[in-house]
Short mmCIF file of C-alpha atoms in Angstrom, two decimals:
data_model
loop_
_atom_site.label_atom_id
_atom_site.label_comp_id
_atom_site.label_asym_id
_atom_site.label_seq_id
_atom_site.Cartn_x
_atom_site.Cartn_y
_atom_site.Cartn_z
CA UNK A 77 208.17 -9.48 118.38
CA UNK A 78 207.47 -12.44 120.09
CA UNK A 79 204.85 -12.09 122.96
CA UNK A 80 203.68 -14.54 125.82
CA UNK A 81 199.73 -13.26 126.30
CA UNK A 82 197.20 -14.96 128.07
CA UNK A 83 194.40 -16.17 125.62
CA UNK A 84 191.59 -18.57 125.46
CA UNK A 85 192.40 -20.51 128.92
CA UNK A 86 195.94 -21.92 128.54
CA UNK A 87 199.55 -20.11 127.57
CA UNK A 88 200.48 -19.62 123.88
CA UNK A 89 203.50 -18.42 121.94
CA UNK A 90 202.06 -16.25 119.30
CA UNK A 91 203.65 -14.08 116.86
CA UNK A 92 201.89 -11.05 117.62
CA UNK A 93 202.82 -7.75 118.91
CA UNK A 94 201.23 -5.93 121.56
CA UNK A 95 200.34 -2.74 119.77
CA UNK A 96 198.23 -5.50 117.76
CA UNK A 97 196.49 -7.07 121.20
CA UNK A 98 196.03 -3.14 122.53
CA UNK A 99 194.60 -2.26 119.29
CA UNK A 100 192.17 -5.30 119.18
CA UNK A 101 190.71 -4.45 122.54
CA UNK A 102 190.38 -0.42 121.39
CA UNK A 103 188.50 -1.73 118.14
CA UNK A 104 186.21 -3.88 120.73
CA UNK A 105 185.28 -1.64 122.62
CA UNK A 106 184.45 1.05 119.80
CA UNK A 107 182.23 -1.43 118.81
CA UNK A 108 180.55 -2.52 121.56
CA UNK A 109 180.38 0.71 123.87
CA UNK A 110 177.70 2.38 122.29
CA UNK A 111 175.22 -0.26 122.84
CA UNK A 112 176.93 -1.42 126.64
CA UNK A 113 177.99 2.03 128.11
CA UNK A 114 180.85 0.43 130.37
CA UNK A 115 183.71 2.37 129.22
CA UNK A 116 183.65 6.13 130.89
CA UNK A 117 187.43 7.33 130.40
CA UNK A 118 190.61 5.67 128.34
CA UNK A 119 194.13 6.58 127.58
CA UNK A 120 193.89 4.50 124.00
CA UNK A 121 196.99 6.42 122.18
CA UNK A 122 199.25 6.83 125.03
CA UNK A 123 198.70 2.76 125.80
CA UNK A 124 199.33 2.09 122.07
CA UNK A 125 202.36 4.14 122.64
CA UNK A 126 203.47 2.24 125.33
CA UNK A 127 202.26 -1.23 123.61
CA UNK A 128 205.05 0.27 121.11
CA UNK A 129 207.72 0.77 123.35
CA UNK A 130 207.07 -3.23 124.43
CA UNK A 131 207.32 -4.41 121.15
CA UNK A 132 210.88 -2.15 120.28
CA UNK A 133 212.20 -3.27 123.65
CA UNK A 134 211.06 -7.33 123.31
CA UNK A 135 212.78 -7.32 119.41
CA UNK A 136 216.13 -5.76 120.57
CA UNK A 137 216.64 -9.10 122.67
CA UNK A 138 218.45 -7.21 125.74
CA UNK A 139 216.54 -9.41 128.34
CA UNK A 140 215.57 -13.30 127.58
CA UNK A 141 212.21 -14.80 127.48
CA UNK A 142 212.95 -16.55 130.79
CA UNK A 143 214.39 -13.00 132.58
CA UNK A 144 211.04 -10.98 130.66
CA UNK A 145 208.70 -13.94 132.48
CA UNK A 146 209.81 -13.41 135.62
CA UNK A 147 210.06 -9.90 136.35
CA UNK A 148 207.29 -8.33 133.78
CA UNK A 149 204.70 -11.71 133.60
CA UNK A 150 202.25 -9.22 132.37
CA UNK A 151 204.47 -7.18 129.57
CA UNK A 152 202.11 -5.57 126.92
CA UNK A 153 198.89 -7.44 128.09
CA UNK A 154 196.29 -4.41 127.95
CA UNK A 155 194.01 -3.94 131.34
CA UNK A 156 190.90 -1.87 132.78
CA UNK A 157 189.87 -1.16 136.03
CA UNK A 158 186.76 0.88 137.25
CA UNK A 159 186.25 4.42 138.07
CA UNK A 160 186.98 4.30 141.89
CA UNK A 161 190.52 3.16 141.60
CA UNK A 162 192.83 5.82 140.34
CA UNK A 163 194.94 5.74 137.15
CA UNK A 164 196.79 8.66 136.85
CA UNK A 165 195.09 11.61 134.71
CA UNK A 166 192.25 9.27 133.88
CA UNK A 167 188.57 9.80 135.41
CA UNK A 168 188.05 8.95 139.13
CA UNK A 169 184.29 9.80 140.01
CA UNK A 170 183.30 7.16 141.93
CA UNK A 171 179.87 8.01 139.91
CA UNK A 172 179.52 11.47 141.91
CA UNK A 173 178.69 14.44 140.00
CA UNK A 174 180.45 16.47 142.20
CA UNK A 175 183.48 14.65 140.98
CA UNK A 176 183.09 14.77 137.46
CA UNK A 177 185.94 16.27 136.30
CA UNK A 178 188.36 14.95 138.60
CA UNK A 179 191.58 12.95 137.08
CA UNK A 180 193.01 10.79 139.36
CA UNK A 181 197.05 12.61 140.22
CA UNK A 182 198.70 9.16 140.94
CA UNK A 183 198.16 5.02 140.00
CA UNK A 184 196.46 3.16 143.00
CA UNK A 185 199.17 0.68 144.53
CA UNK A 186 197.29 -1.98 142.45
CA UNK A 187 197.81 0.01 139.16
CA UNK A 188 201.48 0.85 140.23
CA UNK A 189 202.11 -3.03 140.61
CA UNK A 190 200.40 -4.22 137.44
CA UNK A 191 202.52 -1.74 135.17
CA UNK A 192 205.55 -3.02 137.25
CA UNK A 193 204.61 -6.55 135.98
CA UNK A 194 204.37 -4.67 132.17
CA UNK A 195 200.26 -4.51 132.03
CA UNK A 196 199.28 -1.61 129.97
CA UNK A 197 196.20 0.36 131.81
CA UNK A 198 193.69 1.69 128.89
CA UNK A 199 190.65 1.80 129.92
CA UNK A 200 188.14 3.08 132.89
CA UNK A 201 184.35 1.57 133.52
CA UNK A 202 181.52 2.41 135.09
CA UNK A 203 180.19 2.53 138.65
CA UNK A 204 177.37 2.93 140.75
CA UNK A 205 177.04 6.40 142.82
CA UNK A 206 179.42 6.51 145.73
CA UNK A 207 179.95 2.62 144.13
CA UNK A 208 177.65 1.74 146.96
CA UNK A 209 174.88 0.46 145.15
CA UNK A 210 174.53 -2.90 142.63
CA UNK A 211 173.33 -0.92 139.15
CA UNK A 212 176.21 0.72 137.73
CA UNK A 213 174.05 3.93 137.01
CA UNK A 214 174.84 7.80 137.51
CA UNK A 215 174.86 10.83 136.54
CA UNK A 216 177.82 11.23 135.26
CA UNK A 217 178.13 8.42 133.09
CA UNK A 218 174.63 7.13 132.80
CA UNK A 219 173.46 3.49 133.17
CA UNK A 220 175.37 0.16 131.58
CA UNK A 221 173.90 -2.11 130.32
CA UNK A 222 174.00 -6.51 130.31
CA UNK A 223 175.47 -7.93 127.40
CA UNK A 224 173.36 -10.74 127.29
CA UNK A 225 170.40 -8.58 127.31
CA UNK A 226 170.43 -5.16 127.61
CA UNK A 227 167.00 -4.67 129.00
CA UNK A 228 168.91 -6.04 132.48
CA UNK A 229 171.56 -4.94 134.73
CA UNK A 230 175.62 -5.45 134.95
CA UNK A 231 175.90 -5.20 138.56
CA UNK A 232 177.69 -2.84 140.71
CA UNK A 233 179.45 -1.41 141.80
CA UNK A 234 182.43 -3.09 139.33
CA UNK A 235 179.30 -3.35 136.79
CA UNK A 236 181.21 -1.67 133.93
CA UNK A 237 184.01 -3.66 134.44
CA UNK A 238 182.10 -6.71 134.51
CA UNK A 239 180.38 -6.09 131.19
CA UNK A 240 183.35 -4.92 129.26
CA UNK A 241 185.25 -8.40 130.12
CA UNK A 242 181.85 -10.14 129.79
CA UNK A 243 181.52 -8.44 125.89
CA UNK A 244 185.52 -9.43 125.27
CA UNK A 245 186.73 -5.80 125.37
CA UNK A 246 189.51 -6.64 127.83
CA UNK A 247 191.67 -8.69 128.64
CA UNK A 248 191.75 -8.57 132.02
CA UNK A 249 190.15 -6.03 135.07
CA UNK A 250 191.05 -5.14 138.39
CA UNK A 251 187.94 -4.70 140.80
CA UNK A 252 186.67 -3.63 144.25
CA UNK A 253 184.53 -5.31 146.46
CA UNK A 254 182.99 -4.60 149.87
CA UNK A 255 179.35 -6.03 149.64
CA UNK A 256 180.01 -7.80 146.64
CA UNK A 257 180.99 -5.19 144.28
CA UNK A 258 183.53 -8.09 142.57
CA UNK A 259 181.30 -11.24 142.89
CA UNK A 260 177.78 -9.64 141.47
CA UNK A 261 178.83 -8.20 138.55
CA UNK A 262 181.33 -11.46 137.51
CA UNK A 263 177.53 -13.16 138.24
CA UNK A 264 175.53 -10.78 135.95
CA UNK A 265 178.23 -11.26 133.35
CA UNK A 266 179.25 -14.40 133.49
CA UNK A 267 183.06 -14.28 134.30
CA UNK A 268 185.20 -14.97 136.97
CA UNK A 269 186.26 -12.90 140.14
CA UNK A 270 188.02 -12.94 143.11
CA UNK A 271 187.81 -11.31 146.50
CA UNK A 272 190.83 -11.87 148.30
CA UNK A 273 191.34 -12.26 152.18
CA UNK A 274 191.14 -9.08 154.52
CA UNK A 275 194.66 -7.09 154.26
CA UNK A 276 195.81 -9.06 151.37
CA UNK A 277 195.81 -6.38 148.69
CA UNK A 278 196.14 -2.00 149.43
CA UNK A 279 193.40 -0.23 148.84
CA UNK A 280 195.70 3.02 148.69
CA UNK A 281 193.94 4.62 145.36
CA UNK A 282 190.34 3.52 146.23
CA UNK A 283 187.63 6.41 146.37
CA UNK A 284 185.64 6.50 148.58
CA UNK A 285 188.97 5.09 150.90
CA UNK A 286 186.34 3.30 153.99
CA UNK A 287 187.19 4.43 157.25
CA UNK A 288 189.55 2.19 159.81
CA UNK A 289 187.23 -0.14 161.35
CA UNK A 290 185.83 -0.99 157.42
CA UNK A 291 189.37 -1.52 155.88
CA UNK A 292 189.19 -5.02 156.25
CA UNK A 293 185.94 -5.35 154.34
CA UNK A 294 186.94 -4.03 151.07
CA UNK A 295 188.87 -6.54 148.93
CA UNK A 296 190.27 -5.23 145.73
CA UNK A 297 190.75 -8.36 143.31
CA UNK A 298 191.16 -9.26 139.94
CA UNK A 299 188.28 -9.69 137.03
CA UNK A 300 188.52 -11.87 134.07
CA UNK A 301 186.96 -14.32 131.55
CA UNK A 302 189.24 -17.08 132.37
CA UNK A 303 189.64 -18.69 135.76
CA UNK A 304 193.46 -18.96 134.80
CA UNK A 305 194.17 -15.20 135.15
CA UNK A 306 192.58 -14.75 138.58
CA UNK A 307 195.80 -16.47 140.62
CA UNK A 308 198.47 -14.76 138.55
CA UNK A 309 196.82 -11.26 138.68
CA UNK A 310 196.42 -11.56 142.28
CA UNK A 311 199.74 -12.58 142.76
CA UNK A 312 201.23 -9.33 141.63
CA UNK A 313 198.77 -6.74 143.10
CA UNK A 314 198.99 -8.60 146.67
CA UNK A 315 203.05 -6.95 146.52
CA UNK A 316 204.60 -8.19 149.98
CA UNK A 317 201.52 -9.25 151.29
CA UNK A 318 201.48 -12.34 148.58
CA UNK A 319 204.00 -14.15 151.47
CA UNK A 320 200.38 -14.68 153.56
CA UNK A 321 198.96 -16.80 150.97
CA UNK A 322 199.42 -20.06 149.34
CA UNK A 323 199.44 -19.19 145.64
CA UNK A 324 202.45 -21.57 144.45
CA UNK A 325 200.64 -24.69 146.70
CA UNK A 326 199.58 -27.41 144.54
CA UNK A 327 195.65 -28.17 144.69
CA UNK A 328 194.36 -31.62 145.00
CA UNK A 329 190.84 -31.66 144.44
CA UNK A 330 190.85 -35.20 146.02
CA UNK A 331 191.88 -33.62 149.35
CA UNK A 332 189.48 -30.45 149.55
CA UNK A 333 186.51 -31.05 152.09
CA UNK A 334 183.43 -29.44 150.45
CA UNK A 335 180.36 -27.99 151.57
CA UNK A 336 177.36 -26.29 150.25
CA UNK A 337 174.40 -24.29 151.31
CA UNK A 338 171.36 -23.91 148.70
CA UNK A 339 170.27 -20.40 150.03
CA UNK A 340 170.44 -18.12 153.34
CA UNK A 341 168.10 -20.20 155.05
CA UNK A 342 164.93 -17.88 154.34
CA UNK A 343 165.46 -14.39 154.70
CA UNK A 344 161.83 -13.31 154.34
CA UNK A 345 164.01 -9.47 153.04
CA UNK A 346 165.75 -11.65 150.57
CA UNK A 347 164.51 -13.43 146.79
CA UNK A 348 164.13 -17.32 147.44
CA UNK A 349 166.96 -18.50 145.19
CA UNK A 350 165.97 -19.43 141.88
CA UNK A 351 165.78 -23.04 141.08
CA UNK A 352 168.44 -23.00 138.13
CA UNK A 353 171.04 -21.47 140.45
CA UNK A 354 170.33 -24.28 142.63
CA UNK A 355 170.59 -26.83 140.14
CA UNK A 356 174.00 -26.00 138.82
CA UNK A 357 175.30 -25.86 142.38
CA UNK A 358 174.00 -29.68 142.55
CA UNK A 359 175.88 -30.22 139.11
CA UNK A 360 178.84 -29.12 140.51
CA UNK A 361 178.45 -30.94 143.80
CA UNK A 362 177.74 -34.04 141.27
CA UNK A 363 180.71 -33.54 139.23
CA UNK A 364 183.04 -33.69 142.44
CA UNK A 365 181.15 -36.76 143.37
CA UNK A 366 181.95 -38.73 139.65
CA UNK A 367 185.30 -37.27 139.17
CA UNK A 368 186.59 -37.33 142.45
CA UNK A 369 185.02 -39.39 144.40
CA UNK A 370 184.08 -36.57 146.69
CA UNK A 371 181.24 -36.16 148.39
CA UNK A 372 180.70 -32.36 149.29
CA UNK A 373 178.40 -32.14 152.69
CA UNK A 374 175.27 -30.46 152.60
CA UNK A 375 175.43 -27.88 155.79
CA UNK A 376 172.38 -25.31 157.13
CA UNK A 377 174.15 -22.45 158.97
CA UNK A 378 171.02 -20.61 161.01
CA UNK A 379 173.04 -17.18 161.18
CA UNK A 380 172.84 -17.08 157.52
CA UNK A 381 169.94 -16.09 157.11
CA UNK A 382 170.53 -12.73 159.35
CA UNK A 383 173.41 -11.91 156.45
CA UNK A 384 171.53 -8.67 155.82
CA UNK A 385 171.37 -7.56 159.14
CA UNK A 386 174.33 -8.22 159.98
CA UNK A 387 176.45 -6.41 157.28
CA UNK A 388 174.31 -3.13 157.95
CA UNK A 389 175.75 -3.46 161.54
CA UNK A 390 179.22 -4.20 160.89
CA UNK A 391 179.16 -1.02 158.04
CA UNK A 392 178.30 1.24 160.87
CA UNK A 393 180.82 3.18 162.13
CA UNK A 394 181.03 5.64 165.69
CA UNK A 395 182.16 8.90 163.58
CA UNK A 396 182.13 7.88 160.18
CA UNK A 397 180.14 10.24 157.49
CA UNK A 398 176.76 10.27 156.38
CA UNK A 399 175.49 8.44 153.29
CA UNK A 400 173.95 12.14 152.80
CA UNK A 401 177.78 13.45 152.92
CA UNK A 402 179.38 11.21 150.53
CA UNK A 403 176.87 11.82 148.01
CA UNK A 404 178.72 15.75 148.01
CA UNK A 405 182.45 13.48 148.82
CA UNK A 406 182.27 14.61 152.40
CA UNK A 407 182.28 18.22 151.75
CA UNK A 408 178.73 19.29 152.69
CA UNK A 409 175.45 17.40 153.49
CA UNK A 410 172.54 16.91 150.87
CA UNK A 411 169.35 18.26 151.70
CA UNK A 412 167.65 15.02 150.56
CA UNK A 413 164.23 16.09 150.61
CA UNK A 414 164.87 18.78 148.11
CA UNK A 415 166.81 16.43 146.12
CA UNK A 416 164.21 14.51 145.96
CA UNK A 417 161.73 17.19 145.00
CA UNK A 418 164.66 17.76 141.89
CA UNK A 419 164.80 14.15 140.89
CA UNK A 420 161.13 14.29 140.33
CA UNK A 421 161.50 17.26 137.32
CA UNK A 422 164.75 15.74 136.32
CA UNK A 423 166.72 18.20 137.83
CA UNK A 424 168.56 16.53 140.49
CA UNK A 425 172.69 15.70 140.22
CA UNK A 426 171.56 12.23 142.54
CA UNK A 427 170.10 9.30 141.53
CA UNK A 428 166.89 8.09 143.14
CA UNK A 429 168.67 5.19 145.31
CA UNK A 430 171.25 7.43 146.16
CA UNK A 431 168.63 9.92 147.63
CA UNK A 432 166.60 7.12 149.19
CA UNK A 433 169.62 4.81 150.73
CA UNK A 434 170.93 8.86 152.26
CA UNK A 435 166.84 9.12 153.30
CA UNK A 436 166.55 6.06 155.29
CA UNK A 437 170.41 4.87 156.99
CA UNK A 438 169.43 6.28 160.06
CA UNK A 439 165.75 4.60 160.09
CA UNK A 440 167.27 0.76 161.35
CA UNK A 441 170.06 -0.25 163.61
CA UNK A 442 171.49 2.55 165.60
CA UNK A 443 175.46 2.42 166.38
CA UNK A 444 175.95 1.14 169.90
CA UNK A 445 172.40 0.25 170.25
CA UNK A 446 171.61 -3.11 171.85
CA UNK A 447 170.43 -5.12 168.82
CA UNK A 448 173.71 -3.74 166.85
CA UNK A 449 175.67 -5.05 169.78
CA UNK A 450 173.88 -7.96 169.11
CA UNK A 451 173.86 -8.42 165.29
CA UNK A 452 177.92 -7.50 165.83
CA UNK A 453 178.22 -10.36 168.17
CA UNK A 454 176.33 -12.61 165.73
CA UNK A 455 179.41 -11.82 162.67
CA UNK A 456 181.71 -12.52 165.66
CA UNK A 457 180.20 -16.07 166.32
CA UNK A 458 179.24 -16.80 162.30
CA UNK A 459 183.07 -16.27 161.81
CA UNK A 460 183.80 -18.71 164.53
CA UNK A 461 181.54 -21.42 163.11
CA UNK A 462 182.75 -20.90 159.51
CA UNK A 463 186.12 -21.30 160.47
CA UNK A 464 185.32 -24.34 162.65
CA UNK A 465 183.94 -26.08 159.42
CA UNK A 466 186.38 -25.06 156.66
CA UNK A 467 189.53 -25.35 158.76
CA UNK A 468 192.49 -25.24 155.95
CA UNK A 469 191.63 -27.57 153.66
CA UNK A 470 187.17 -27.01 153.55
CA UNK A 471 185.19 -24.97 150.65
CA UNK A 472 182.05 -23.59 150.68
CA UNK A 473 179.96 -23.84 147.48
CA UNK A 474 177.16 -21.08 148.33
CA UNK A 475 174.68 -18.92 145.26
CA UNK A 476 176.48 -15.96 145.10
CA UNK A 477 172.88 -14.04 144.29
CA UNK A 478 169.71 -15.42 144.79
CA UNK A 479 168.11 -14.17 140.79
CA UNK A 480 169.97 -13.90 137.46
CA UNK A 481 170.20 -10.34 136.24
CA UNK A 482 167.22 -8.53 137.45
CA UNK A 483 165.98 -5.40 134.86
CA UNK A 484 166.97 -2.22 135.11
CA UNK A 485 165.68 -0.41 138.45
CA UNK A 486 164.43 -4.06 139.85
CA UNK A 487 167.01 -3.91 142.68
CA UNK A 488 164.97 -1.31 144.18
CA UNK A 489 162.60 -3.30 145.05
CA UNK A 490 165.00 -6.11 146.03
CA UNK A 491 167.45 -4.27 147.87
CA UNK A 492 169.00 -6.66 150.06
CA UNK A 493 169.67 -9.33 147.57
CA UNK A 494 172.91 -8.52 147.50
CA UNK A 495 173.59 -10.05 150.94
CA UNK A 496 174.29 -13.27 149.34
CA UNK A 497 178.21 -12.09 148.71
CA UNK A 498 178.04 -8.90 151.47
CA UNK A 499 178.03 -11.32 154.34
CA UNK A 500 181.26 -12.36 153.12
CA UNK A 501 183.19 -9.17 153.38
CA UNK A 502 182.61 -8.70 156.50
CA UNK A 503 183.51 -12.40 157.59
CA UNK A 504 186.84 -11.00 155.74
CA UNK A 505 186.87 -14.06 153.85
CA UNK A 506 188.13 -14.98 150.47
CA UNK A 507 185.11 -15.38 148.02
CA UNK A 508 185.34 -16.55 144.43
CA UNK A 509 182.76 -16.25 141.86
CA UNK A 510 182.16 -19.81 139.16
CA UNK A 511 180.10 -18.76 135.97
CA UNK A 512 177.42 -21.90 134.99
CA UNK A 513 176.51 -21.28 131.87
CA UNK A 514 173.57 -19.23 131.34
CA UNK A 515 169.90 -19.91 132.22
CA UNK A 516 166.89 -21.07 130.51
CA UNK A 517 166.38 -16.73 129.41
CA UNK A 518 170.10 -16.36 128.12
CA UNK A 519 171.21 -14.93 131.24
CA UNK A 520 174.58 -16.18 133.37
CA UNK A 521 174.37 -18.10 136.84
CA UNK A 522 176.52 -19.84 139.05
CA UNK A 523 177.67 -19.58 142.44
CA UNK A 524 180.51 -18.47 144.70
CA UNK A 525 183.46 -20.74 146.92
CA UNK A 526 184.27 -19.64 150.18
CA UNK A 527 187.22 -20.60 152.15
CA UNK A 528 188.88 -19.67 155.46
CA UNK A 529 190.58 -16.56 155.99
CA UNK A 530 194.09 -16.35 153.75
CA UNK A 531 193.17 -19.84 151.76
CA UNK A 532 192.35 -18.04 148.73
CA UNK A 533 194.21 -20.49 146.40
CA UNK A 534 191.96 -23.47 146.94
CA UNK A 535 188.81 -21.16 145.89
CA UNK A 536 190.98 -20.11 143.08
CA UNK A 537 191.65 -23.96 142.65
CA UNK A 538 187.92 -24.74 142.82
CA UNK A 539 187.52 -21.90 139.86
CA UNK A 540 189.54 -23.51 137.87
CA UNK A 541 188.05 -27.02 138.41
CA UNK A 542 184.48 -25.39 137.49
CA UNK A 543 185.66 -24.21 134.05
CA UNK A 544 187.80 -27.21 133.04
CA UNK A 545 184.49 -29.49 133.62
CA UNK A 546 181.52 -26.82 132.17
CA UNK A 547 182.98 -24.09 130.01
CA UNK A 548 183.22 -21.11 132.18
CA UNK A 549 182.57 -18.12 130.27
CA UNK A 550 179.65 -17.96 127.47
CA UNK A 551 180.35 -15.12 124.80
CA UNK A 552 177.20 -13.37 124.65
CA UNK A 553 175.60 -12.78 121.43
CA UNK A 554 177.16 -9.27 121.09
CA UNK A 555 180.35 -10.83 120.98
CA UNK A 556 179.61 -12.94 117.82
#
């Protein structure tokens, strides 16, 4: 049958079926998960079976090309997602032992939308424990491991997910982000991602689902090799919400007022961003220059460089649970101490930074305390100040991590590195993560756009602008 699929940056007509495109991506990642570890849970022969059904229904011509494009865009195009975001009877951990035999009863809204657009689901990926850490390890799954070099980390907590698009055994991912569970991984990997505005897509499905007051921090968004899936993908799984957004609006580079920051400002908690990272941003900020003839603004925003502090205060909640109670989800309280005392003899179900992020919440800023009033207030005036600059039409160019792809275990001693894209989430704001090319050690860098609260298309539109003038995505050597 005749199938429009998504391949190699632009639309193509190919005569292929898509039990042929599902079966590619099984062989892939056959091949490449026992040296990656990304894939924890799949549904390979009932998503062949429905690639089948595809094929039988696109060759008996009852609907026409036109009438298929518009109501199933995404018919037969094979997709993963990680394993916090429920596809139903397929694993749903959220890396917690105490979860690791639970099967997920229902599809997330964002699953239920994708298969209404035709995607096939097949395969679930790794996380980090209670996803609330950047190294996709656990102890249910294990640790995954960087395509590029496997000695170094994927990210977290949509690390899997990252590494299986980075390593071409997908298509396309769906992702969750709410201290830059989206951005760090594409980063690590080298592909594109998307956190969308507060609101804009459900996070029905999501485990853990954050409390009330948190909602509006957690963006789930689409992952992908190409910056030409990201608007399409996010188009369907916003549902009603899409009306908010400006997907359909033309972008004129000409007419987008740019900005860029080279780092935080100095957070003496935080890496001092690597000079490569830096220089690609100034390539970029180069390339609008010649092409364009626009001349992005360098900008120093002092509350920057309190992005750490601040998130830790916006993530605290009156009545929410302990770190210590998630790690059993919410139904009991580790004793951490002995935990720890188990992790030492190998006999603990926790991994160390689980342990030690449930050992030391409660050691900084107190809910309600003056300097969380304080650091709350800060967000409050940050948001202010960003908005003042971007308006509707401004983009921030900003590192979306400080360091390429530290080794395994390094983010323990770098632990707030990852404020570079959490500041973001709880500014609400749309965030979009450019791949560079790779550094001078083979690993991927680039940098993030940020735009005002529901402008997501023009840091979609500054995506696809980065890739049409550097390449985007660099198949790792375990690709070849």
């Amino acid at each position: 049958g005749r199938l429009r699929f998504v391949v190699s940056n632009k639309f193509f007509h190919l005569q292929v079926t898509s039990v042929e495109v599902v079966k590619t991506f099984i062989d892939r990642i056959k091949e490449v998960n026992p040296i990656l570890n990304c894939v924890v849970d799949e549904r390979f022969n009932e998503a062949l079976e429905d690639a089948r059904k595809v094929d039988e229904f696109i060759q008996s011509g009852n609907k026409s090309v036109q009438d298929i494009e518009k109501d199933t865009p995404f018919l037969g195009v094979p997709f993963s997602t990680k394993d916090c975001i429920q596809v139903k009877d397929l694993s749903q951990t959220a890396g917690l032992y105490c979860r690791r035999n639970v099967k997920a009863k229902e599809d997330a809204d964002t699953i239920r939308l994708m298969r209404q657009a035709g995607a096939i689901p097949f395969a679930i990926t790794n996380v980090s424990e209670v996803c609330m850490w950047w190294e996709s390890s656990n102890t249910v799954y294990g640790r995954s491991n960087n395509p590029y070099n496997t000695n170094h980390i994927v990210g977290g907590s949509s690390g899997g997910e990252g590494c299986l698009l980075a390593a071409a055994g997908s298509p396309l991912g769906i992702g969750s982000d709410i201290g830059g569970s989206i951005r760090m991984p594409c980063f690590f990997n080298g592909i594109f991602g998307h956190k969308p505005s507060k609101g804009i897509v459900s996070n029905h499905g999501q485990h853990p689902y954050p409390p009330e007051e948190l909602e509006g921090f957690l963006g789930i968004g689409p992952m992908s090799r190409y910056a030409v899936d990201l608007l399409p993908t996010l188009r369907i799984i916003a549902g009603k919400n899409v009306d908010k957004l400006q997907l359909d609006k033309k972008v004129d580079i000409r007419k987008i007022k740019f900005y860029y920051m080279e780092d935080d400002g100095g957070s003496a908690t935080v890496s001092p961003v690597h000079p490569e990272i830096k220089k690609v941003l100034h390539k970029a900020v180069l390339h609008l220059d010649k092409a364009y003839g626009v001349k992005a603004q360098k900008i120093h925003i002092r509350k920057m460089k309190n992005s750490a502090p601040i998130w830790f205060a916006k993530m605290k909640t009156k009545n929410g649970p302990a770190f210590s109670e998630h790690l059993l989800d919410c139904k009991g309280s580790v004793n951490v101490y002995w935990e720890l005392l188990k992790w030492h003899i190998g006999m603990s179900n926790h991994t160390f930074t689980g342990l030690i992020t449930a050992l030391i919440e409660n050691w900084g800023i107190k809910y309600g305390s003056e300097h969380h009033s304080y650091l709350v207030d800060q967000c409050s005036q940050l948001y202010q100040e960003l908005e003042e600059i971007l308006g509707n039409d401004g983009v921030l160019l900003y590192p979306t991590h400080p360091t390429p792809a530290p080794f395994h275990n390094e983010p323990l001693v770098k632990p707030f590195n990852f404020s570079y894209t959490g500041i973001f989430n709880v500014l609400e704001l749309p965030a979009t993560h450019c791949p560079m090319g790779l550094s001078s050690q083979g690993l991927p860098i680039g940098f993030q756009a940020v735009a005002s609260l529901y402008q997501d298309h023009l840091t979609i539109a500054v995506a696809l602008e980065m890739e049409r003038a550097f390449g985007g995505w660099v198949p790792p050597s375990i690709t070849v």
